[in-house]
Amino acid sequence: MGYFRDLREYISALQETGNLITIRREIDKDTELMPLVRWEFRGLPERERKTFLFENVVDVKGKRYVGKVLAASHAASRKVYALALATDPTPEGIVKKWEQAQAYPIKPVLVESGPAQEEVHVGDSLLEHGGLEEFAISISTPGFDNAPYFSAGNFVSRDPDTGIRNIGNYRAMVKSPTRTGLDAKMPKHIRQHWQKYKRRGLPMPVAVAIGPTPNIGLVSVTNVPFGIDEYDIAGGIAGEPVQLIKCKTIDIEVPATSEIVIEGEIPTDYLETEGPFGEFTGYMGPPGPNLVFNVRCITHRKQPIWNNYISQFPPSEGTMMIQFGEEAADYKFLKHDLGIDSVVDAAHVEDAGRMICVIVMKNSTTPQVWQALYGACSRTVLYSKIIVAVDDDIDPRDMDSVMWALCYRMQPHRDIHIAKGKTASLDPSAVPPEEKENLQGRPPTSALLIDATRKWGYPPTSLPRREFMERAREIWEEEGLPALKPKMPWFGSSLGYWPAEIAEEAELALRGEHYVTGEKLAQQRIKV
Amino acid sequence: MGYFRDLREYISALQETGNLITIRREIDKDTELMPLVRWEFRGLPERERKTFLFENVVDVKGKRYVGKVLAASHAASRKVYALALATDPTPEGIVKKWEQAQAYPIKPVLVESGPAQEEVHVGDSLLEHGGLEEFAISISTPGFDNAPYFSAGNFVSRDPDTGIRNIGNYRAMVKSPTRTGLDAKMPKHIRQHWQKYKRRGLPMPVAVAIGPTPNIGLVSVTNVPFGIDEYDIAGGIAGEPVQLIKCKTIDIEVPATSEIVIEGEIPTDYLETEGPFGEFTGYMGPPGPNLVFNVRCITHRKQPIWNNYISQFPPSEGTMMIQFGEEAADYKFLKHDLGIDSVVDAAHVEDAGRMICVIVMKNSTTPQVWQALYGACSRTVLYSKIIVAVDDDIDPRDMDSVMWALCYRMQPHRDIHIAKGKTASLDPSAVPPEEKENLQGRPPTSALLIDATRKWGYPPTSLPRREFMERAREIWEEEGLPALKPKMPWFGSSLGYWPAEIAEEAELALRGEHYVTGEKLAQQRIKV
């Protein structure tokens, strides 16, 4: 079976796998749509979250839209993300698929035509259907965002030196029916292209694909090295080439089955203020000078579907999409680039807005632990403000499990180091917002590194041994009790320290012979 | 309506409120019973956990028991704990009830007789029904515990100097049909009594009540100052006096409706090894010299119910029962004894085995924050190894919310202090188990204190404003989507920093007038 032909086939798959909620009632695109989807991230556990499809969308002035709106389509949950990635929803399945896609990229193919150009609005007819007004672009954070924004726009640009394409997701403030802002500061790849066009004194041609197959969306938000064509990696995910068509007005190729393609250019002789917009940190991000995108042509499928990612406050679809890529990057860096054998997993905690990294180690030595902690701290100045090393009996994606490790496997004075040099970027704890401008690249910031591994043999975990928990689970299920979601650790096991004599006493007790132990202890009475 | 007359009326109330699971199949008391109940603490969220009643219990040798076994009866969940405490299941309800019970204690009354003495086994007839063998006492951690242990025994002793009673819960290893160990080291109140009997050269008379009304169980595990009669506080909880009867063989009073009463004495001229037993830390606790309890008489109701608390690995019924008391103690100490106005709550994180304390502060100053952090650290050397101060928009009982505060409201070099002087007691991270004996009260231990409050005005949280989230919740519920459990924060709100101009832009956007902002920004273009 091949990969999804288009977004619509993917939506059918979401529906068939029980991952889609369809809302048929009339919904205000700005004040109701994103708040409704937001609730699943503030009120449901991760595994119960789903993608939303809105069939009947209006704006505050009563305008109706022909097309539908999709939200949380790429990472409502791990299950949804894994479906989009065509893999199984385990951490291993996800990491492996990304490794494969990068090791075995597949080049795209150019085709003659595609549904993305079923309708074409260009030149005099550009505004016939209202330009960007034709689509139900939503306000993500009503009450604080200052406009509807593109949240799932795949911006395609081309390096004027090498001809190599870049596809990236940048949020874009809608400023007029034919103009948006664009948040793309250095070292974002599109901004690097922009610098090259600027040196040539030329505007930069750009196309935005909305609603291609989800592999395009996934490569757009994931850190692929500069100079690698994301379409190739998307092909690697799909196991088949991405089909591209030529844009109508510029020399850029876009996925043939995209729901909507917006063609235009980014001027290189001026910037405009863009923002504020809700950020993954959990706080509103400030406005600032940024790029501008001038629309020259719009093409789309009939009854086009607008796609929204839900990002902002963590956890969100946005934090999840980034998280998986960051986890894979940390793992690769520690295990392969630094060659730390004892690293077995690296996890970014979903709810923590990219700031907590947990490294899982097996049979580690203290030097390896600290190499891993300093390594993860150095890999990025943006994320991982709190980095914790744990043993492999800890679930790094369960904060309760990690906190248990912190409580009994760490002594602060011995196992903590405060490291220098994280960026203040979007972290409001560095300096007051009013003083941010004056930092000159010298923020008073730091990171917290913690070795929460066991340093010696421990007594067993105080849980029934595995065979008893397994037997009890059979009884549990036979009795029809509520479905269990086991937390690590769920059985007691040896952690290196347990004298043979008391281990034997436990075996006696299991045979109902504990009075033998009682008698032995009576013989050893201590007079006081 | 009065408080529960006896444990059986309480079980009916658990049943009626949907908090009871009855298991009718044959269950092995040692290898199946506690593992089955354990699963709810390792596999279900807190609010879904219930009390278990086992009606058909056998031992490994095929012996059948006349009575039933109850487990997780006092704190399977907050709801169950609140039912036992006769209050509502909010943190405020629980703290308030404990404050009231201590401020308005009610003295018990002595009655002529009670069902606790429906059957009496004493003297020559003590062993007629097998002594302790008569009851289905369970192994808590099969595979590691070396015997069945009393986990919910309310030990009643009397101060030989003052005559004031103490009621305390001490786990007790079953060593013979008429002898148990008893974990009661200094400064446990029963051990203080024991020292006094020892000085007199007399054994200490003791009675153990199993299955009285749950207010007795609650006061038994909660820290009531030495010299205060726990029966008085139990009366304060119930709003009516506890009815007591005289023991048959010793000058001790026990609750008249107890399921089982075990009378006997604790010798003061010798100790015996007791343990190992699974601990609240998540690890097995070591064996050590401890008290011995010699049984002289057993009385009980017909078809007596044996009560087990499920403790050991956190979270558990045991950690929950302690947690609420510790929370109330921290709050009282910080708010009232130290007089820190800005303290509004103190929480112990359920899963963390008593080692994480989160202090909630409102309009705090930095000196107040540090007074609270050092204060909470000083209140106990046993618990609270990690102490975090947060603002009142953080849910201190939700680790995700606390971690979010740590990520963006704290700079490690500025907001962390490593404090000296926690006990190594049951913390295996201090020194290897083999070296513990050599510590001589000088463990290499420390605590981590963190100020994760906002130090200045922050931008708003990146969530839709409250009215939009409220409206969306109405839609959510009208659409019949899964029940929400809102996490804090669930709406965006001002945190002190937000320029008026961008606040106005957001209002324009809500009216569909964001092109006005787009035009303004175009006028302010920045040439580059």
JSON list of C-alpha atoms in Angstrom, two decimals, chain A residues 25 32 36 38-39 42-44 61 133 141-142 145-146 148 175-176 179 269-273 276 278-279 281-284 312-313 351 353 355-356 385 400 403-404 407-414 427-429 431-433 444-446 456-463 465 468-469 471-473 478-479 483 485-490 498 505-506 512-515 518 521-522 525-526 528, chain B residues 25 32 36 38-39 42-44 61 133 141-142 145-146 148 175-176 179 198 269-273 276 279 281-284 312-313 351 353 355-356 385 400 403-404 407-414 427-429 431-433 444-446 456-463 465 468-469 471-473 478-479 483 485-490 497-498 505-506 513-515 518 521-522 525-526 528:
[
{"chain": "A", "resi": 25, "resn": "ARG", "atom": "CA", "xyz": [-22.49, 23.12, 13.28]},
{"chain": "A", "resi": 32, "resn": "GLU", "atom": "CA", "xyz": [-14.70, 29.54, 18.48]},
{"chain": "A", "resi": 36, "resn": "LEU", "atom": "CA", "xyz": [-12.63, 24.42, 20.87]},
{"chain": "A", "resi": 38, "resn": "ARG", "atom": "CA", "xyz": [-7.51, 23.97, 22.49]},
{"chain": "A", "resi": 39, "resn": "TRP", "atom": "CA", "xyz": [-9.73, 22.27, 25.05]},
{"chain": "A", "resi": 42, "resn": "ARG", "atom": "CA", "xyz": [-6.05, 21.51, 28.34]},
{"chain": "A", "resi": 43, "resn": "GLY", "atom": "CA", "xyz": [-8.65, 18.94, 29.30]},
{"chain": "A", "resi": 44, "resn": "LEU", "atom": "CA", "xyz": [-7.97, 15.49, 27.85]},
{"chain": "A", "resi": 61, "resn": "LYS", "atom": "CA", "xyz": [-19.27, 39.46, 9.98]},
{"chain": "A", "resi": 133, "resn": "GLU", "atom": "CA", "xyz": [-10.28, 36.30, 2.15]},
{"chain": "A", "resi": 141, "resn": "THR", "atom": "CA", "xyz": [-5.20, 33.01, 20.44]},
{"chain": "A", "resi": 142, "resn": "PRO", "atom": "CA", "xyz": [-8.28, 35.25, 20.36]},
{"chain": "A", "resi": 145, "resn": "ASP", "atom": "CA", "xyz": [-3.16, 37.65, 18.66]},
{"chain": "A", "resi": 146, "resn": "ASN", "atom": "CA", "xyz": [-3.55, 40.72, 16.47]},
{"chain": "A", "resi": 148, "resn": "PRO", "atom": "CA", "xyz": [-5.56, 35.58, 11.75]},
{"chain": "A", "resi": 175, "resn": "LYS", "atom": "CA", "xyz": [-2.21, 41.95, 6.85]},
{"chain": "A", "resi": 176, "resn": "SER", "atom": "CA", "xyz": [-4.33, 42.44, 3.73]},
{"chain": "A", "resi": 179, "resn": "ARG", "atom": "CA", "xyz": [-0.08, 40.52, 1.99]},
{"chain": "A", "resi": 269, "resn": "ASP", "atom": "CA", "xyz": [14.41, 46.04, 0.59]},
{"chain": "A", "resi": 270, "resn": "TYR", "atom": "CA", "xyz": [12.09, 46.42, 3.58]},
{"chain": "A", "resi": 271, "resn": "LEU", "atom": "CA", "xyz": [10.71, 44.73, 6.68]},
{"chain": "A", "resi": 272, "resn": "GLU", "atom": "CA", "xyz": [7.50, 45.25, 8.63]},
{"chain": "A", "resi": 273, "resn": "THR", "atom": "CA", "xyz": [6.47, 44.63, 12.19]},
{"chain": "A", "resi": 276, "resn": "PRO", "atom": "CA", "xyz": [2.47, 39.39, 18.63]},
{"chain": "A", "resi": 278, "resn": "GLY", "atom": "CA", "xyz": [1.12, 33.05, 21.11]},
{"chain": "A", "resi": 279, "resn": "GLU", "atom": "CA", "xyz": [4.31, 31.06, 21.66]},
{"chain": "A", "resi": 281, "resn": "THR", "atom": "CA", "xyz": [6.61, 28.81, 25.89]},
{"chain": "A", "resi": 282, "resn": "GLY", "atom": "CA", "xyz": [3.10, 29.40, 27.18]},
{"chain": "A", "resi": 283, "resn": "TYR", "atom": "CA", "xyz": [3.40, 33.18, 26.85]},
{"chain": "A", "resi": 284, "resn": "MET", "atom": "CA", "xyz": [2.63, 35.69, 24.11]},
{"chain": "A", "resi": 312, "resn": "GLN", "atom": "CA", "xyz": [1.02, 28.17, 21.42]},
{"chain": "A", "resi": 313, "resn": "PHE", "atom": "CA", "xyz": [0.60, 26.95, 25.02]},
{"chain": "A", "resi": 351, "resn": "ASP", "atom": "CA", "xyz": [4.12, 19.68, 28.61]},
{"chain": "A", "resi": 353, "resn": "GLY", "atom": "CA", "xyz": [7.59, 23.71, 26.18]},
{"chain": "A", "resi": 355, "resn": "MET", "atom": "CA", "xyz": [12.77, 23.06, 28.10]},
{"chain": "A", "resi": 356, "resn": "ILE", "atom": "CA", "xyz": [13.15, 19.65, 29.77]},
{"chain": "A", "resi": 385, "resn": "LYS", "atom": "CA", "xyz": [17.12, 24.36, 30.14]},
{"chain": "A", "resi": 400, "resn": "ASP", "atom": "CA", "xyz": [5.97, 11.32, 37.77]},
{"chain": "A", "resi": 403, "resn": "MET", "atom": "CA", "xyz": [10.40, 13.05, 39.70]},
{"chain": "A", "resi": 404, "resn": "TRP", "atom": "CA", "xyz": [10.62, 9.75, 41.59]},
{"chain": "A", "resi": 407, "resn": "CYS", "atom": "CA", "xyz": [13.72, 12.24, 44.86]},
{"chain": "A", "resi": 408, "resn": "TYR", "atom": "CA", "xyz": [15.76, 9.15, 45.68]},
{"chain": "A", "resi": 409, "resn": "ARG", "atom": "CA", "xyz": [18.67, 8.92, 43.24]},
{"chain": "A", "resi": 410, "resn": "MET", "atom": "CA", "xyz": [20.11, 12.41, 43.50]},
{"chain": "A", "resi": 411, "resn": "GLN", "atom": "CA", "xyz": [21.80, 14.48, 46.18]},
{"chain": "A", "resi": 412, "resn": "PRO", "atom": "CA", "xyz": [21.67, 18.14, 45.15]},
{"chain": "A", "resi": 413, "resn": "HIS", "atom": "CA", "xyz": [25.15, 19.14, 46.38]},
{"chain": "A", "resi": 414, "resn": "ARG", "atom": "CA", "xyz": [26.73, 16.16, 44.62]},
{"chain": "A", "resi": 427, "resn": "ASP", "atom": "CA", "xyz": [12.30, 32.92, 28.13]},
{"chain": "A", "resi": 428, "resn": "PRO", "atom": "CA", "xyz": [10.71, 35.71, 30.19]},
{"chain": "A", "resi": 429, "resn": "SER", "atom": "CA", "xyz": [12.62, 34.74, 33.32]},
{"chain": "A", "resi": 431, "resn": "VAL", "atom": "CA", "xyz": [15.22, 39.88, 32.33]},
{"chain": "A", "resi": 432, "resn": "PRO", "atom": "CA", "xyz": [12.07, 42.05, 32.42]},
{"chain": "A", "resi": 433, "resn": "PRO", "atom": "CA", "xyz": [10.52, 42.41, 28.92]},
{"chain": "A", "resi": 444, "resn": "PRO", "atom": "CA", "xyz": [21.90, 36.34, 32.48]},
{"chain": "A", "resi": 445, "resn": "THR", "atom": "CA", "xyz": [20.71, 32.79, 31.86]},
{"chain": "A", "resi": 446, "resn": "SER", "atom": "CA", "xyz": [21.68, 29.30, 32.92]},
{"chain": "A", "resi": 456, "resn": "TRP", "atom": "CA", "xyz": [25.50, 2.02, 43.58]},
{"chain": "A", "resi": 457, "resn": "GLY", "atom": "CA", "xyz": [23.39, -1.03, 44.27]},
{"chain": "A", "resi": 458, "resn": "TYR", "atom": "CA", "xyz": [19.91, -0.20, 45.61]},
{"chain": "A", "resi": 459, "resn": "PRO", "atom": "CA", "xyz": [17.38, -2.36, 47.46]},
{"chain": "A", "resi": 460, "resn": "PRO", "atom": "CA", "xyz": [14.62, -3.74, 45.19]},
{"chain": "A", "resi": 461, "resn": "THR", "atom": "CA", "xyz": [11.67, -1.53, 44.25]},
{"chain": "A", "resi": 462, "resn": "SER", "atom": "CA", "xyz": [8.85, -1.97, 46.77]},
{"chain": "A", "resi": 463, "resn": "LEU", "atom": "CA", "xyz": [6.38, -3.57, 44.39]},
{"chain": "A", "resi": 465, "resn": "ARG", "atom": "CA", "xyz": [7.58, -9.28, 41.92]},
{"chain": "A", "resi": 468, "resn": "PHE", "atom": "CA", "xyz": [2.56, -11.69, 40.88]},
{"chain": "A", "resi": 469, "resn": "MET", "atom": "CA", "xyz": [1.76, -8.46, 39.06]},
{"chain": "A", "resi": 471, "resn": "ARG", "atom": "CA", "xyz": [-1.07, -12.88, 37.49]},
{"chain": "A", "resi": 472, "resn": "ALA", "atom": "CA", "xyz": [-2.96, -10.03, 39.18]},
{"chain": "A", "resi": 473, "resn": "ARG", "atom": "CA", "xyz": [-3.37, -8.33, 35.81]},
{"chain": "A", "resi": 478, "resn": "GLU", "atom": "CA", "xyz": [-11.07, -11.30, 33.93]},
{"chain": "A", "resi": 479, "resn": "GLU", "atom": "CA", "xyz": [-13.00, -9.23, 36.46]},
{"chain": "A", "resi": 483, "resn": "ALA", "atom": "CA", "xyz": [-8.50, -0.60, 31.32]},
{"chain": "A", "resi": 485, "resn": "LYS", "atom": "CA", "xyz": [-2.28, 2.02, 31.47]},
{"chain": "A", "resi": 486, "resn": "PRO", "atom": "CA", "xyz": [0.76, 0.66, 33.37]},
{"chain": "A", "resi": 487, "resn": "LYS", "atom": "CA", "xyz": [3.26, 3.17, 34.67]},
{"chain": "A", "resi": 488, "resn": "MET", "atom": "CA", "xyz": [6.96, 2.33, 34.99]},
{"chain": "A", "resi": 489, "resn": "PRO", "atom": "CA", "xyz": [8.00, 0.60, 37.16]},
{"chain": "A", "resi": 490, "resn": "TRP", "atom": "CA", "xyz": [4.99, -1.68, 37.62]},
{"chain": "A", "resi": 498, "resn": "TRP", "atom": "CA", "xyz": [19.66, -7.47, 48.52]},
{"chain": "A", "resi": 505, "resn": "GLU", "atom": "CA", "xyz": [12.99, -15.29, 54.01]},
{"chain": "A", "resi": 506, "resn": "ALA", "atom": "CA", "xyz": [10.70, -13.88, 51.30]},
{"chain": "A", "resi": 512, "resn": "GLY", "atom": "CA", "xyz": [3.39, -19.88, 54.12]},
{"chain": "A", "resi": 513, "resn": "GLU", "atom": "CA", "xyz": [6.48, -20.76, 56.19]},
{"chain": "A", "resi": 514, "resn": "HIS", "atom": "CA", "xyz": [7.20, -17.34, 57.71]},
{"chain": "A", "resi": 515, "resn": "TYR", "atom": "CA", "xyz": [7.02, -18.76, 61.26]},
{"chain": "A", "resi": 518, "resn": "GLY", "atom": "CA", "xyz": [9.90, -15.77, 63.21]},
{"chain": "A", "resi": 521, "resn": "LEU", "atom": "CA", "xyz": [14.59, -14.13, 64.85]},
{"chain": "A", "resi": 522, "resn": "ALA", "atom": "CA", "xyz": [13.41, -15.16, 68.32]},
{"chain": "A", "resi": 525, "resn": "ARG", "atom": "CA", "xyz": [16.84, -11.79, 70.41]},
{"chain": "A", "resi": 526, "resn": "ILE", "atom": "CA", "xyz": [18.71, -8.68, 71.49]},
{"chain": "A", "resi": 528, "resn": "VAL", "atom": "CA", "xyz": [18.29, -4.36, 76.13]},
{"chain": "B", "resi": 25, "resn": "ARG", "atom": "CA", "xyz": [-13.80, -15.06, 43.31]},
{"chain": "B", "resi": 32, "resn": "GLU", "atom": "CA", "xyz": [-2.88, -12.17, 44.53]},
{"chain": "B", "resi": 36, "resn": "LEU", "atom": "CA", "xyz": [-4.47, -6.80, 42.36]},
{"chain": "B", "resi": 38, "resn": "ARG", "atom": "CA", "xyz": [-1.60, -2.40, 43.48]},
{"chain": "B", "resi": 39, "resn": "TRP", "atom": "CA", "xyz": [-2.59, -2.25, 39.83]},
{"chain": "B", "resi": 42, "resn": "ARG", "atom": "CA", "xyz": [0.23, 1.75, 38.79]},
{"chain": "B", "resi": 43, "resn": "GLY", "atom": "CA", "xyz": [-2.37, 1.75, 36.04]},
{"chain": "B", "resi": 44, "resn": "LEU", "atom": "CA", "xyz": [-5.31, 4.06, 36.76]},
{"chain": "B", "resi": 61, "resn": "LYS", "atom": "CA", "xyz": [-2.03, -24.01, 51.67]},
{"chain": "B", "resi": 133, "resn": "GLU", "atom": "CA", "xyz": [-4.05, -17.47, 61.90]},
{"chain": "B", "resi": 141, "resn": "THR", "atom": "CA", "xyz": [5.05, -7.03, 48.56]},
{"chain": "B", "resi": 142, "resn": "PRO", "atom": "CA", "xyz": [5.21, -10.70, 47.63]},
{"chain": "B", "resi": 145, "resn": "ASP", "atom": "CA", "xyz": [8.51, -8.95, 52.20]},
{"chain": "B", "resi": 146, "resn": "ASN", "atom": "CA", "xyz": [9.47, -11.77, 54.57]},
{"chain": "B", "resi": 148, "resn": "PRO", "atom": "CA", "xyz": [2.44, -11.14, 56.22]},
{"chain": "B", "resi": 175, "resn": "LYS", "atom": "CA", "xyz": [6.21, -14.04, 63.50]},
{"chain": "B", "resi": 176, "resn": "SER", "atom": "CA", "xyz": [4.01, -16.67, 65.13]},
{"chain": "B", "resi": 179, "resn": "ARG", "atom": "CA", "xyz": [3.73, -12.81, 68.25]},
{"chain": "B", "resi": 198, "resn": "LYS", "atom": "CA", "xyz": [11.33, 0.15, 80.42]},
{"chain": "B", "resi": 269, "resn": "ASP", "atom": "CA", "xyz": [13.82, -6.18, 78.08]},
{"chain": "B", "resi": 270, "resn": "TYR", "atom": "CA", "xyz": [14.53, -7.38, 74.54]},
{"chain": "B", "resi": 271, "resn": "LEU", "atom": "CA", "xyz": [14.19, -6.49, 70.84]},
{"chain": "B", "resi": 272, "resn": "GLU", "atom": "CA", "xyz": [14.04, -8.66, 67.72]},
{"chain": "B", "resi": 273, "resn": "THR", "atom": "CA", "xyz": [14.88, -8.09, 64.11]},
{"chain": "B", "resi": 276, "resn": "PRO", "atom": "CA", "xyz": [12.40, -5.99, 55.52]},
{"chain": "B", "resi": 279, "resn": "GLU", "atom": "CA", "xyz": [8.69, 1.45, 51.88]},
{"chain": "B", "resi": 281, "resn": "THR", "atom": "CA", "xyz": [10.22, 5.64, 49.01]},
{"chain": "B", "resi": 282, "resn": "GLY", "atom": "CA", "xyz": [9.67, 3.03, 46.30]},
{"chain": "B", "resi": 283, "resn": "TYR", "atom": "CA", "xyz": [12.40, 0.75, 47.67]},
{"chain": "B", "resi": 284, "resn": "MET", "atom": "CA", "xyz": [12.49, -2.11, 50.16]},
{"chain": "B", "resi": 312, "resn": "GLN", "atom": "CA", "xyz": [4.93, 0.85, 49.73]},
{"chain": "B", "resi": 313, "resn": "PHE", "atom": "CA", "xyz": [5.63, 2.24, 46.23]},
{"chain": "B", "resi": 351, "resn": "ASP", "atom": "CA", "xyz": [3.77, 10.35, 43.22]},
{"chain": "B", "resi": 353, "resn": "GLY", "atom": "CA", "xyz": [7.11, 9.67, 47.98]},
{"chain": "B", "resi": 355, "resn": "MET", "atom": "CA", "xyz": [10.00, 14.35, 48.85]},
{"chain": "B", "resi": 356, "resn": "ILE", "atom": "CA", "xyz": [8.52, 17.21, 46.80]},
{"chain": "B", "resi": 385, "resn": "LYS", "atom": "CA", "xyz": [13.99, 17.20, 49.66]},
{"chain": "B", "resi": 400, "resn": "ASP", "atom": "CA", "xyz": [3.12, 19.31, 34.48]},
{"chain": "B", "resi": 403, "resn": "MET", "atom": "CA", "xyz": [7.42, 21.89, 35.55]},
{"chain": "B", "resi": 404, "resn": "TRP", "atom": "CA", "xyz": [6.05, 24.62, 33.29]},
{"chain": "B", "resi": 407, "resn": "CYS", "atom": "CA", "xyz": [10.96, 26.12, 32.75]},
{"chain": "B", "resi": 408, "resn": "TYR", "atom": "CA", "xyz": [10.07, 29.78, 32.32]},
{"chain": "B", "resi": 409, "resn": "ARG", "atom": "CA", "xyz": [10.04, 31.42, 35.75]},
{"chain": "B", "resi": 410, "resn": "MET", "atom": "CA", "xyz": [13.38, 30.34, 37.13]},
{"chain": "B", "resi": 411, "resn": "GLN", "atom": "CA", "xyz": [17.02, 30.91, 36.27]},
{"chain": "B", "resi": 412, "resn": "PRO", "atom": "CA", "xyz": [19.11, 28.21, 37.99]},
{"chain": "B", "resi": 413, "resn": "HIS", "atom": "CA", "xyz": [22.08, 30.42, 38.97]},
{"chain": "B", "resi": 414, "resn": "ARG", "atom": "CA", "xyz": [19.77, 33.04, 40.48]},
{"chain": "B", "resi": 427, "resn": "ASP", "atom": "CA", "xyz": [16.99, 7.71, 51.04]},
{"chain": "B", "resi": 428, "resn": "PRO", "atom": "CA", "xyz": [19.31, 5.28, 49.24]},
{"chain": "B", "resi": 429, "resn": "SER", "atom": "CA", "xyz": [21.08, 8.08, 47.35]},
{"chain": "B", "resi": 431, "resn": "VAL", "atom": "CA", "xyz": [25.52, 6.43, 50.78]},
{"chain": "B", "resi": 432, "resn": "PRO", "atom": "CA", "xyz": [25.68, 2.78, 49.65]},
{"chain": "B", "resi": 433, "resn": "PRO", "atom": "CA", "xyz": [23.47, 0.55, 51.85]},
{"chain": "B", "resi": 444, "resn": "PRO", "atom": "CA", "xyz": [26.13, 13.61, 53.13]},
{"chain": "B", "resi": 445, "resn": "THR", "atom": "CA", "xyz": [22.68, 14.86, 52.14]},
{"chain": "B", "resi": 446, "resn": "SER", "atom": "CA", "xyz": [21.11, 18.06, 50.89]},
{"chain": "B", "resi": 456, "resn": "TRP", "atom": "CA", "xyz": [8.37, 40.91, 37.13]},
{"chain": "B", "resi": 457, "resn": "GLY", "atom": "CA", "xyz": [5.51, 41.49, 34.71]},
{"chain": "B", "resi": 458, "resn": "TYR", "atom": "CA", "xyz": [5.17, 38.74, 32.08]},
{"chain": "B", "resi": 459, "resn": "PRO", "atom": "CA", "xyz": [3.37, 38.76, 28.75]},
{"chain": "B", "resi": 460, "resn": "PRO", "atom": "CA", "xyz": [-0.07, 37.07, 28.88]},
{"chain": "B", "resi": 461, "resn": "THR", "atom": "CA", "xyz": [-0.31, 33.26, 28.71]},
{"chain": "B", "resi": 462, "resn": "SER", "atom": "CA", "xyz": [-0.67, 32.11, 25.11]},
{"chain": "B", "resi": 463, "resn": "LEU", "atom": "CA", "xyz": [-4.20, 30.75, 25.44]},
{"chain": "B", "resi": 465, "resn": "ARG", "atom": "CA", "xyz": [-9.04, 34.67, 26.63]},
{"chain": "B", "resi": 468, "resn": "PHE", "atom": "CA", "xyz": [-13.64, 32.30, 24.37]},
{"chain": "B", "resi": 469, "resn": "MET", "atom": "CA", "xyz": [-12.59, 29.21, 26.28]},
{"chain": "B", "resi": 471, "resn": "ARG", "atom": "CA", "xyz": [-17.92, 29.60, 25.05]},
{"chain": "B", "resi": 472, "resn": "ALA", "atom": "CA", "xyz": [-15.88, 26.80, 23.44]},
{"chain": "B", "resi": 473, "resn": "ARG", "atom": "CA", "xyz": [-16.53, 24.59, 26.44]},
{"chain": "B", "resi": 478, "resn": "GLU", "atom": "CA", "xyz": [-23.25, 20.43, 23.40]},
{"chain": "B", "resi": 479, "resn": "GLU", "atom": "CA", "xyz": [-21.37, 18.31, 20.85]},
{"chain": "B", "resi": 483, "resn": "ALA", "atom": "CA", "xyz": [-15.58, 14.82, 29.57]},
{"chain": "B", "resi": 485, "resn": "LYS", "atom": "CA", "xyz": [-10.68, 17.72, 33.23]},
{"chain": "B", "resi": 486, "resn": "PRO", "atom": "CA", "xyz": [-9.31, 21.26, 32.83]},
{"chain": "B", "resi": 487, "resn": "LYS", "atom": "CA", "xyz": [-5.64, 21.80, 33.64]},
{"chain": "B", "resi": 488, "resn": "MET", "atom": "CA", "xyz": [-4.38, 25.10, 35.01]},
{"chain": "B", "resi": 489, "resn": "PRO", "atom": "CA", "xyz": [-4.07, 27.50, 33.28]},
{"chain": "B", "resi": 490, "resn": "TRP", "atom": "CA", "xyz": [-6.90, 26.88, 30.84]},
{"chain": "B", "resi": 497, "resn": "TYR", "atom": "CA", "xyz": [3.18, 43.17, 30.88]},
{"chain": "B", "resi": 498, "resn": "TRP", "atom": "CA", "xyz": [1.25, 43.94, 27.68]},
{"chain": "B", "resi": 505, "resn": "GLU", "atom": "CA", "xyz": [-4.76, 45.40, 17.79]},
{"chain": "B", "resi": 506, "resn": "ALA", "atom": "CA", "xyz": [-6.16, 42.17, 19.24]},
{"chain": "B", "resi": 513, "resn": "GLU", "atom": "CA", "xyz": [-10.64, 44.67, 11.32]},
{"chain": "B", "resi": 514, "resn": "HIS", "atom": "CA", "xyz": [-7.06, 43.39, 11.30]},
{"chain": "B", "resi": 515, "resn": "TYR", "atom": "CA", "xyz": [-6.39, 45.04, 7.91]},
{"chain": "B", "resi": 518, "resn": "GLY", "atom": "CA", "xyz": [-1.88, 45.69, 8.48]},
{"chain": "B", "resi": 521, "resn": "LEU", "atom": "CA", "xyz": [2.33, 48.46, 9.91]},
{"chain": "B", "resi": 522, "resn": "ALA", "atom": "CA", "xyz": [2.77, 49.08, 6.17]},
{"chain": "B", "resi": 525, "resn": "ARG", "atom": "CA", "xyz": [7.90, 49.92, 7.01]},
{"chain": "B", "resi": 526, "resn": "ILE", "atom": "CA", "xyz": [11.56, 49.58, 7.85]},
{"chain": "B", "resi": 528, "resn": "VAL", "atom": "CA", "xyz": [16.83, 47.66, 4.90]}
]
